[in-house]
mmCIF file of C-alpha atoms in Angstrom:
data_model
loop_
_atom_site.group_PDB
_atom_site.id
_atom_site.type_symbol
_atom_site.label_atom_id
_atom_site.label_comp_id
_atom_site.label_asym_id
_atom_site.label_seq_id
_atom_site.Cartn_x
_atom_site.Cartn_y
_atom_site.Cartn_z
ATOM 1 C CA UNK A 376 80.773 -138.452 -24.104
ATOM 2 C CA UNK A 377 83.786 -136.907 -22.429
ATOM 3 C CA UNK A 378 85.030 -133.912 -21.570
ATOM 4 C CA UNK A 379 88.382 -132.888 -20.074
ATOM 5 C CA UNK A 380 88.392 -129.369 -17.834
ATOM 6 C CA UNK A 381 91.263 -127.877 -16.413
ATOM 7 C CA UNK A 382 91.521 -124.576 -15.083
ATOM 8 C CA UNK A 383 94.169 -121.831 -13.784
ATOM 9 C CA UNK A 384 97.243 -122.840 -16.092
ATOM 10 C CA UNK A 385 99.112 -119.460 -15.103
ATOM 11 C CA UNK A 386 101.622 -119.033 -18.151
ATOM 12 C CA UNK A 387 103.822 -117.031 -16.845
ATOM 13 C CA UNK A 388 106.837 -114.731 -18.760
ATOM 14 C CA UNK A 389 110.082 -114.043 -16.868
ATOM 15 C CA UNK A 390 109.464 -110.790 -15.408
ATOM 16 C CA UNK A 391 113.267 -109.892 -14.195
ATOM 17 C CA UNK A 392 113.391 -109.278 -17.857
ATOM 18 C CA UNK A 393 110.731 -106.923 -18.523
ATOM 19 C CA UNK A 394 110.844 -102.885 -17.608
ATOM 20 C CA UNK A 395 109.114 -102.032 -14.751
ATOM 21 C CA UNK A 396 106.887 -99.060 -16.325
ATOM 22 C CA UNK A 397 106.061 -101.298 -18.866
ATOM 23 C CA UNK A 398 104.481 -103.643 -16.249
ATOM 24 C CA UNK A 399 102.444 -100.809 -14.032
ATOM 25 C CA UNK A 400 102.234 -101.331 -10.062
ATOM 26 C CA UNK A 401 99.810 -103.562 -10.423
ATOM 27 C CA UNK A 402 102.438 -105.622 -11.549
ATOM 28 C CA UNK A 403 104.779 -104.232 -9.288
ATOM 29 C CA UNK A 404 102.808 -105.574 -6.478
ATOM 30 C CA UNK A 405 102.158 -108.740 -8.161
ATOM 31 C CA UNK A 406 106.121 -108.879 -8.409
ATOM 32 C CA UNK A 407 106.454 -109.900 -4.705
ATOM 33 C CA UNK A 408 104.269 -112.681 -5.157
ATOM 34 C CA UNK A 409 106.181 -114.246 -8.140
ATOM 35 C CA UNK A 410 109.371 -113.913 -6.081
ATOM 36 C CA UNK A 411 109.251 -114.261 -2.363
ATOM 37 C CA UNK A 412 105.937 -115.995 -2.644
ATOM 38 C CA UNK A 413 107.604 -118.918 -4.867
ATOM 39 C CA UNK A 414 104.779 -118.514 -7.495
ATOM 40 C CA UNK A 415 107.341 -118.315 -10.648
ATOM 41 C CA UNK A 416 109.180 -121.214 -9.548
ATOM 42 C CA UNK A 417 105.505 -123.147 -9.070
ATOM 43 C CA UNK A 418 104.431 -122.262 -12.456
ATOM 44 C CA UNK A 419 107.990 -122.574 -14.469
ATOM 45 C CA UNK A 420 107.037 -125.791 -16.392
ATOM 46 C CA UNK A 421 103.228 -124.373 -16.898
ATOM 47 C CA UNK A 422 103.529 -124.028 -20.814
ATOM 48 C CA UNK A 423 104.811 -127.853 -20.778
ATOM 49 C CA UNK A 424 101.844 -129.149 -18.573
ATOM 50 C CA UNK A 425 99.209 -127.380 -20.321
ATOM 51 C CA UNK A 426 100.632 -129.054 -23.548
ATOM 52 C CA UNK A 427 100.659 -132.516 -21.441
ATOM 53 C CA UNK A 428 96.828 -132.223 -20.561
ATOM 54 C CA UNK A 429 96.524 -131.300 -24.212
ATOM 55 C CA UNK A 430 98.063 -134.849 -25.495
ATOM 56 C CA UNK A 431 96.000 -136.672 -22.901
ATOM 57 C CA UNK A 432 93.021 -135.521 -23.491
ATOM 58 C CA UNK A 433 93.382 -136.885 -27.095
ATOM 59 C CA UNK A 434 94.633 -140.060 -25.335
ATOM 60 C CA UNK A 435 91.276 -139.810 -23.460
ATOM 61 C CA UNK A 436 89.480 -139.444 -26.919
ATOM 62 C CA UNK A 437 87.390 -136.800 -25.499
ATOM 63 C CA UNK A 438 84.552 -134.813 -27.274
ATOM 64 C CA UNK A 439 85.395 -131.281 -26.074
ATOM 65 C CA UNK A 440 88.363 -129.360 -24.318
ATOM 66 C CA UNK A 441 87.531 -126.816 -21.400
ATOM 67 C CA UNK A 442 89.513 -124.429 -19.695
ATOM 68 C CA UNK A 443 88.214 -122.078 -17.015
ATOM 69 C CA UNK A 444 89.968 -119.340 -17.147
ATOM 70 C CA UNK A 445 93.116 -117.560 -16.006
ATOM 71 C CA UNK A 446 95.519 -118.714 -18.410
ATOM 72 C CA UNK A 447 97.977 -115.911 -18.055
ATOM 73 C CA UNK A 448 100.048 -114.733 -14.572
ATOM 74 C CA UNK A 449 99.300 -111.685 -15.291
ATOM 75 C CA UNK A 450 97.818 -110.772 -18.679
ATOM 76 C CA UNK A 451 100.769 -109.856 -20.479
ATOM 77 C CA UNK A 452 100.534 -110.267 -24.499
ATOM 78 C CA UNK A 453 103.505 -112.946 -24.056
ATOM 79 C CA UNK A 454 101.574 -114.857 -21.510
ATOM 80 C CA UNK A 455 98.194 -114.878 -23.686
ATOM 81 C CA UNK A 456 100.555 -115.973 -26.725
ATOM 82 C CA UNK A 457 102.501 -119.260 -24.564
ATOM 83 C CA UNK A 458 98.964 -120.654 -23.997
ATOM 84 C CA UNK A 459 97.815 -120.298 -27.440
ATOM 85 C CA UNK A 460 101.100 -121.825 -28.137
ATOM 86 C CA UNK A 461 100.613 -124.857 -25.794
ATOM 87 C CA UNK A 462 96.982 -125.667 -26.503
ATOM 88 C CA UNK A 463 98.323 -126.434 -30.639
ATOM 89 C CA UNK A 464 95.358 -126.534 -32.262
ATOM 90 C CA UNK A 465 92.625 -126.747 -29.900
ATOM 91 C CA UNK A 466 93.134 -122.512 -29.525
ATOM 92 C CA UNK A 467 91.545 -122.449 -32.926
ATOM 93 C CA UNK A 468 88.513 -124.566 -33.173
ATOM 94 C CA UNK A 469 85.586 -123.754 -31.280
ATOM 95 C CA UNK A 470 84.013 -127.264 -32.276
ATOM 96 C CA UNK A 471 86.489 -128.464 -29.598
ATOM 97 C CA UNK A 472 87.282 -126.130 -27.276
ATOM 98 C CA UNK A 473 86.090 -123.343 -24.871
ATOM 99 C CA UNK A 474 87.892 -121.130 -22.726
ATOM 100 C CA UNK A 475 86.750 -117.903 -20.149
ATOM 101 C CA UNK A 476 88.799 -115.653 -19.230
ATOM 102 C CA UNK A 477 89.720 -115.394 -15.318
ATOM 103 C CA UNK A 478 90.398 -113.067 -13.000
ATOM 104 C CA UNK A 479 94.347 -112.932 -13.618
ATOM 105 C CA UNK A 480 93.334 -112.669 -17.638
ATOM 106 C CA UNK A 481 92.259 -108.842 -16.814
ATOM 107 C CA UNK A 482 94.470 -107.974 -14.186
ATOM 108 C CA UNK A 483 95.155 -104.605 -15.354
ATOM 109 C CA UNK A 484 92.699 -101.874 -16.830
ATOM 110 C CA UNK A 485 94.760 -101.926 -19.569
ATOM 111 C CA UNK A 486 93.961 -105.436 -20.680
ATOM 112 C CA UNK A 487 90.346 -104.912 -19.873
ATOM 113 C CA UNK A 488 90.755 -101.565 -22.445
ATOM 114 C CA UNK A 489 92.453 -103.594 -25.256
ATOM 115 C CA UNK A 490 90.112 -106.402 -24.711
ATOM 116 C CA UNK A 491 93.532 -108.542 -24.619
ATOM 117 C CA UNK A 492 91.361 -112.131 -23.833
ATOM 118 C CA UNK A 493 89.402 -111.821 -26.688
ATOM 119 C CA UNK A 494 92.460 -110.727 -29.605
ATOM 120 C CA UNK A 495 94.189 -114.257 -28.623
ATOM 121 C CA UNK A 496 91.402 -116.280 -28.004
ATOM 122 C CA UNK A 497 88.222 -114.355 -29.483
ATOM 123 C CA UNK A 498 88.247 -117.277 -32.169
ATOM 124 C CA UNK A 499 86.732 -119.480 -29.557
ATOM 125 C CA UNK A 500 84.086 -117.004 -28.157
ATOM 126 C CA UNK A 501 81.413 -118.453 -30.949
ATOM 127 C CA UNK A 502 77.893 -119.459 -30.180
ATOM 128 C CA UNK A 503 75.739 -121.657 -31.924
ATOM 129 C CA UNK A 504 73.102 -119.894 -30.102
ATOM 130 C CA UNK A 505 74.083 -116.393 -30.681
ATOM 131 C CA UNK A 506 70.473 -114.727 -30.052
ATOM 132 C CA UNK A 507 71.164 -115.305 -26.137
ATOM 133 C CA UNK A 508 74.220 -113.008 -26.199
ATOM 134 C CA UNK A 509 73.641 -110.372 -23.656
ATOM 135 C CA UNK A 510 76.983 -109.007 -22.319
ATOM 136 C CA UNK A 511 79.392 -108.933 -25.912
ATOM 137 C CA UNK A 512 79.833 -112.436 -26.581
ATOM 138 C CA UNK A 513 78.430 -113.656 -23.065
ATOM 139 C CA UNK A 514 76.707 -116.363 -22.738
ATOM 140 C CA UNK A 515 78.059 -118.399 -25.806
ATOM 141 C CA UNK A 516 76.976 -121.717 -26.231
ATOM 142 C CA UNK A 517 78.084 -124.782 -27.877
ATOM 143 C CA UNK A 518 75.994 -127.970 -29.541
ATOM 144 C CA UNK A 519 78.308 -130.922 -28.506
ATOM 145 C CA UNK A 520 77.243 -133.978 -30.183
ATOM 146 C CA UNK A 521 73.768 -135.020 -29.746
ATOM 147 C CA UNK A 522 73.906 -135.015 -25.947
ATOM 148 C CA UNK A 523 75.796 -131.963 -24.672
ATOM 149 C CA UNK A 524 76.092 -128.404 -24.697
ATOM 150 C CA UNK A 525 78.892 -126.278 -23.253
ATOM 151 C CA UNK A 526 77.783 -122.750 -22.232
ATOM 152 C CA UNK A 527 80.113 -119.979 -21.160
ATOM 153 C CA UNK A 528 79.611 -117.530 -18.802
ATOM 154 C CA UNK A 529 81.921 -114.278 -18.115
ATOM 155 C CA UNK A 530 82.481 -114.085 -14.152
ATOM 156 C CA UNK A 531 85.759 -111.395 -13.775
ATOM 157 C CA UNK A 532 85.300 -107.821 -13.226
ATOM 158 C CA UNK A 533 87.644 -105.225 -13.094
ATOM 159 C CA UNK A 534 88.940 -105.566 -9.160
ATOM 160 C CA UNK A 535 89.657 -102.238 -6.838
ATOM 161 C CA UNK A 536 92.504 -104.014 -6.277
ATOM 162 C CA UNK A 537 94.575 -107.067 -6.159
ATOM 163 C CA UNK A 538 93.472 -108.529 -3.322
ATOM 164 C CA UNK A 539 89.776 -108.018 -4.332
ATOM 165 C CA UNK A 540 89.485 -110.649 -7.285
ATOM 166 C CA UNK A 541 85.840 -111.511 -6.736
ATOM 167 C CA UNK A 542 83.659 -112.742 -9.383
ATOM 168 C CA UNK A 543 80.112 -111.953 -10.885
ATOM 169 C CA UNK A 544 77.450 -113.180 -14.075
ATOM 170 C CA UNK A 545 75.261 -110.091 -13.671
ATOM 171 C CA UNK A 546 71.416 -110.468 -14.485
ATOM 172 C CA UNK A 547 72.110 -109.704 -17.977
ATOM 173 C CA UNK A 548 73.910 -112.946 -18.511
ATOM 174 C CA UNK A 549 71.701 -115.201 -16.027
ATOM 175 C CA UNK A 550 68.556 -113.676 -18.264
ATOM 176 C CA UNK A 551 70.322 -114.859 -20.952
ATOM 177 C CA UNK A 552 71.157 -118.483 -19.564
ATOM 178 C CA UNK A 553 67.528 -119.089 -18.541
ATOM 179 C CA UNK A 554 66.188 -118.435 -21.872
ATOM 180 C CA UNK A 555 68.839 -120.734 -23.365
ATOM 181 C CA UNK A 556 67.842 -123.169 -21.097
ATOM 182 C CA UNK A 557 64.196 -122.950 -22.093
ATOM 183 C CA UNK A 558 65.212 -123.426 -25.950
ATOM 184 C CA UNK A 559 63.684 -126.814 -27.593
ATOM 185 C CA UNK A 560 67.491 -126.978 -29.208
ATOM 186 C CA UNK A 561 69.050 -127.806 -25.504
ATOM 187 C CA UNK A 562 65.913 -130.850 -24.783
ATOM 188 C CA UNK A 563 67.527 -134.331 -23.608
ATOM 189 C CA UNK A 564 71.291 -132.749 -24.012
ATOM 190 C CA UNK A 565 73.442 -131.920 -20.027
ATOM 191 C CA UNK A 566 74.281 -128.579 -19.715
ATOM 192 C CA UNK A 567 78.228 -127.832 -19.051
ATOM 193 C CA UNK A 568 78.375 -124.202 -17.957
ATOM 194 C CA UNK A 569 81.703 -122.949 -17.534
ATOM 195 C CA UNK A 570 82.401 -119.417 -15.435
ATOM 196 C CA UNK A 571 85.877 -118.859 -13.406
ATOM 197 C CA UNK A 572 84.617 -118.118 -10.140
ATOM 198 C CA UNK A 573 83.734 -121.060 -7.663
ATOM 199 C CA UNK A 574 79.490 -120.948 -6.553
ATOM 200 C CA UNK A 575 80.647 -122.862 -3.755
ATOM 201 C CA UNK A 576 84.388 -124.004 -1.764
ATOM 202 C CA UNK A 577 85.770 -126.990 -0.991
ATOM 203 C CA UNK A 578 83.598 -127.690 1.724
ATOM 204 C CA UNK A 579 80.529 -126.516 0.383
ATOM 205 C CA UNK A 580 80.283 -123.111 1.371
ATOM 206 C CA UNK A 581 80.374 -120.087 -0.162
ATOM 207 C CA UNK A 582 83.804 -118.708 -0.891
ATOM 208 C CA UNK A 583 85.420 -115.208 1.296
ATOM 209 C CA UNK A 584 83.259 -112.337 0.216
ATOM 210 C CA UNK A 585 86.445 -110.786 -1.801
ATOM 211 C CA UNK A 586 87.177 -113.602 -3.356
ATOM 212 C CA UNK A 587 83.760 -115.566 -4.396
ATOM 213 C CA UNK A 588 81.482 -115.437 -7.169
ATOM 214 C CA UNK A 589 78.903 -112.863 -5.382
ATOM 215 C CA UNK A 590 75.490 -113.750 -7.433
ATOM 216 C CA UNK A 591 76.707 -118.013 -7.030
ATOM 217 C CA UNK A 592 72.929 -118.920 -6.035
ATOM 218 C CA UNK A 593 71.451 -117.284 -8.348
ATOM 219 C CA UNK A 594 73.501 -119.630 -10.459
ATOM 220 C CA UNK A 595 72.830 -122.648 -9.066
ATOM 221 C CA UNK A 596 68.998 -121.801 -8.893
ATOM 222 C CA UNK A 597 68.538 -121.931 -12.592
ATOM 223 C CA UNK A 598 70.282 -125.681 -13.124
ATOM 224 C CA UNK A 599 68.730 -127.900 -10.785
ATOM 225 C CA UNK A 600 69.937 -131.792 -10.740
ATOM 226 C CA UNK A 601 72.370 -134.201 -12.814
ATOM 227 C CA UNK A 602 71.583 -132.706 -16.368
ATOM 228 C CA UNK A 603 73.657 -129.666 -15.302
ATOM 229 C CA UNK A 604 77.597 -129.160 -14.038
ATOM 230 C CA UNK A 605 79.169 -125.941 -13.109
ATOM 231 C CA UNK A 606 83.169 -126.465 -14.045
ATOM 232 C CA UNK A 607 84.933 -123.962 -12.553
ATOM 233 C CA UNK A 608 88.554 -122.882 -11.595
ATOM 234 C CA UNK A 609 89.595 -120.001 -9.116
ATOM 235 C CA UNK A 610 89.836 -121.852 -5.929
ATOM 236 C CA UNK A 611 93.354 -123.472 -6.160
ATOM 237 C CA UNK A 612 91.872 -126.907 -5.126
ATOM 238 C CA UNK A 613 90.606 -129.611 -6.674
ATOM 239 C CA UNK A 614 86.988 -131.029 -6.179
ATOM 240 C CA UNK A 615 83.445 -132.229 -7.239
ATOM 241 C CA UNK A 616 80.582 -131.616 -5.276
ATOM 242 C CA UNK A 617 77.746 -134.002 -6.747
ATOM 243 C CA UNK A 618 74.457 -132.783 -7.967
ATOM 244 C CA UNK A 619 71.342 -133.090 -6.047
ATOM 245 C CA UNK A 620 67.758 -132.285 -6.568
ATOM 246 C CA UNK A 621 68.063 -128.626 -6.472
ATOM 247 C CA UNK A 622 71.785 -127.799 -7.592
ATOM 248 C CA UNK A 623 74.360 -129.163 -10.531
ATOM 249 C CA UNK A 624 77.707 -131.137 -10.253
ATOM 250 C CA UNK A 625 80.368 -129.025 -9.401
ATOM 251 C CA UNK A 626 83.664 -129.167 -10.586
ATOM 252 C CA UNK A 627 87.029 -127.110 -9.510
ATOM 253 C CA UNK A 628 89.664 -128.410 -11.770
ATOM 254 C CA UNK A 629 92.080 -126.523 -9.382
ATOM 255 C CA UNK A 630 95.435 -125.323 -10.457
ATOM 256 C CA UNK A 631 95.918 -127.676 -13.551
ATOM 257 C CA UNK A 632 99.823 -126.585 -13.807
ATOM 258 C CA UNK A 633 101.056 -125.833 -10.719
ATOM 259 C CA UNK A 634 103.903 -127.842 -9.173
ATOM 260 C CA UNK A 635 102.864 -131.075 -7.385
ATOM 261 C CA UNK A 636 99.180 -130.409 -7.849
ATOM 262 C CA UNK A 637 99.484 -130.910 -11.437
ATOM 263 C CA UNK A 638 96.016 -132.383 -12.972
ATOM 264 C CA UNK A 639 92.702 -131.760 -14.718
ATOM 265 C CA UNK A 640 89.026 -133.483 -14.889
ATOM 266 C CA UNK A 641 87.540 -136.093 -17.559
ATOM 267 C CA UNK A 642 83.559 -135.719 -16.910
ATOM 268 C CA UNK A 643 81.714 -138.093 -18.631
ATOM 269 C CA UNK A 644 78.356 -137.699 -19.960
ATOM 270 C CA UNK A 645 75.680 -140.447 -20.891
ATOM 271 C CA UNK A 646 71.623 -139.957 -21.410
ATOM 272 C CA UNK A 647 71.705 -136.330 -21.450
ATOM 273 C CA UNK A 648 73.354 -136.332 -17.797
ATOM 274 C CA UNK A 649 76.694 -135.674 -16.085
ATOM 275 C CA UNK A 650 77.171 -138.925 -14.624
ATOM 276 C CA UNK A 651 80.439 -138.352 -13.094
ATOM 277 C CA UNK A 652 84.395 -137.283 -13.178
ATOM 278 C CA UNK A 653 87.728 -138.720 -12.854
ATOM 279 C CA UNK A 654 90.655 -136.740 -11.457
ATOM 280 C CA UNK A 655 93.768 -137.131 -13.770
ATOM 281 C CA UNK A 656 97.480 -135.991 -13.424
ATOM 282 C CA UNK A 657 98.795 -135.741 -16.800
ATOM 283 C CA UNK A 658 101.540 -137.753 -18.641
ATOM 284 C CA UNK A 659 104.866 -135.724 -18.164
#
């Protein structure tokens, strides 16, 4: 079986356009970044990349698509809309696709109020396991042919501020992965769990304390060895960590769009295990 995961896709609208009390200083802030930090111009052909990952992956023939999370710039109803736009189809089948929000998907409180994620991509927040819910919709889990499942894991909070984006499950979620994980329906499949934050950096440590996923090993405690992977996005790099005896693959799929580090994962699967990953630049 494969799978492709990519992760941070950043659609981003052209904010010169937009009124600034519309955007909130939030935005404001976020403004200076976009301009003087060059992050517009990185992310101007995102909608187009995303679309090109898309096309591969059915050039890959995978079994499943997986995005971890912050599709948007800056969560603006626009940006939500241009990646539901440039995944086609795959935005409306659950059987093939799964997405998390990130961090940059509720930048502001008002997208956490109007739940803004979930009313363009709620269609994919489905679980064929839906008596493990414990935070709305979180964890969801997905059957995936005979040898996979796909669970998904919500990881942002609302941050203090912007330079606070840190991640965590909460023990309502991680009680609710480790009775998944103990259901007979889940015996002889790998586990795929998908949750923005990194558990660990590129070197194998744990990520700045403002920026990290702050309950990572009690993650990694419950999915010991090669039957599980943790894809991930967050951490603008892209890497695998293999599995050992007492902690899953790891996978940051990066910035998938961004210019010059264009690219995405395919993780293949064989004998209920995650036997390894490719790294791919898509076909522009």
């Amino acid at each position: 079986m494969r799978f492709v995961h990519c992760s941070d896709v950043h659609i981003t609208e052209d904010y010169t356009t937009l009124p600034l009390l519309r955007l909130g200083w939030r935005r404001w802030v976020a403004l200076l970044e976009l301009s003087l930090g060059g992050r517009a111009k990185r992310y101007v052909r995102a909608p187009q990349v995303l679309s090109a990952i898309v096309r591969d992956a059915e050039a890959h023939k995978v079994d499943h698509f997986i995005l971890s999370g912050d599709l948007t710039a800056y969560a603006l109803d626009g940006e939500f809309a241009g990646a539901r736009k440039a995944l086609g189809p795959l935005a409306e089948d659950p059987r093939r696709c799964t997405i998390v929000p990130g961090n940059h998907d509720v930048f502001t409180p008002g997208s956490i109020r109007t739940d803004r994620f979930a009313r363009h991509f709620g269609q994919l927040l489905h679980s064929d396991l839906p008596e493990y819910r414990r935070e709305g919709p979180y964890p969801f889990v997905r059957l995936v042919g005979d040898d996979a499942a796909v669970v998904g894991l919500l990881s942002t909070r609302r941050a203090p501020l912007p330079a606070f984006p840190y991640g965590e499950i909460g023990e309502a979620q991680l009680e609710g992965l480790a009775a998944l994980l103990k259901d007979a329906r889940l015996d002889g499949r790998a586990v795929l769990v998908v949750v923005h934050h990194a558990p660990r950096n590129r070197k194998g440590g744990a990520d700045r304390w403002n920026h990290g996923l702050r309950d990572a090993d009690a993650l990694l405690r419950l999915l010991p060895g090669p039957r599980f992977a943790v894809l991930h996005g967050h951490i603008h790099q892209r890497y695998h960590h293999p599995a050992t005896a007492d902690r899953p693959h790891l996978f940051g799929a990066g910035s998938s769009t961004e210019a010059g580090h264009e690219g995405y994962w395919v993780i293949e699967v064989a004998g209920g295990k995650v036997v390894g990953g490719q790294p791919h630049a898509p076909s522009l």
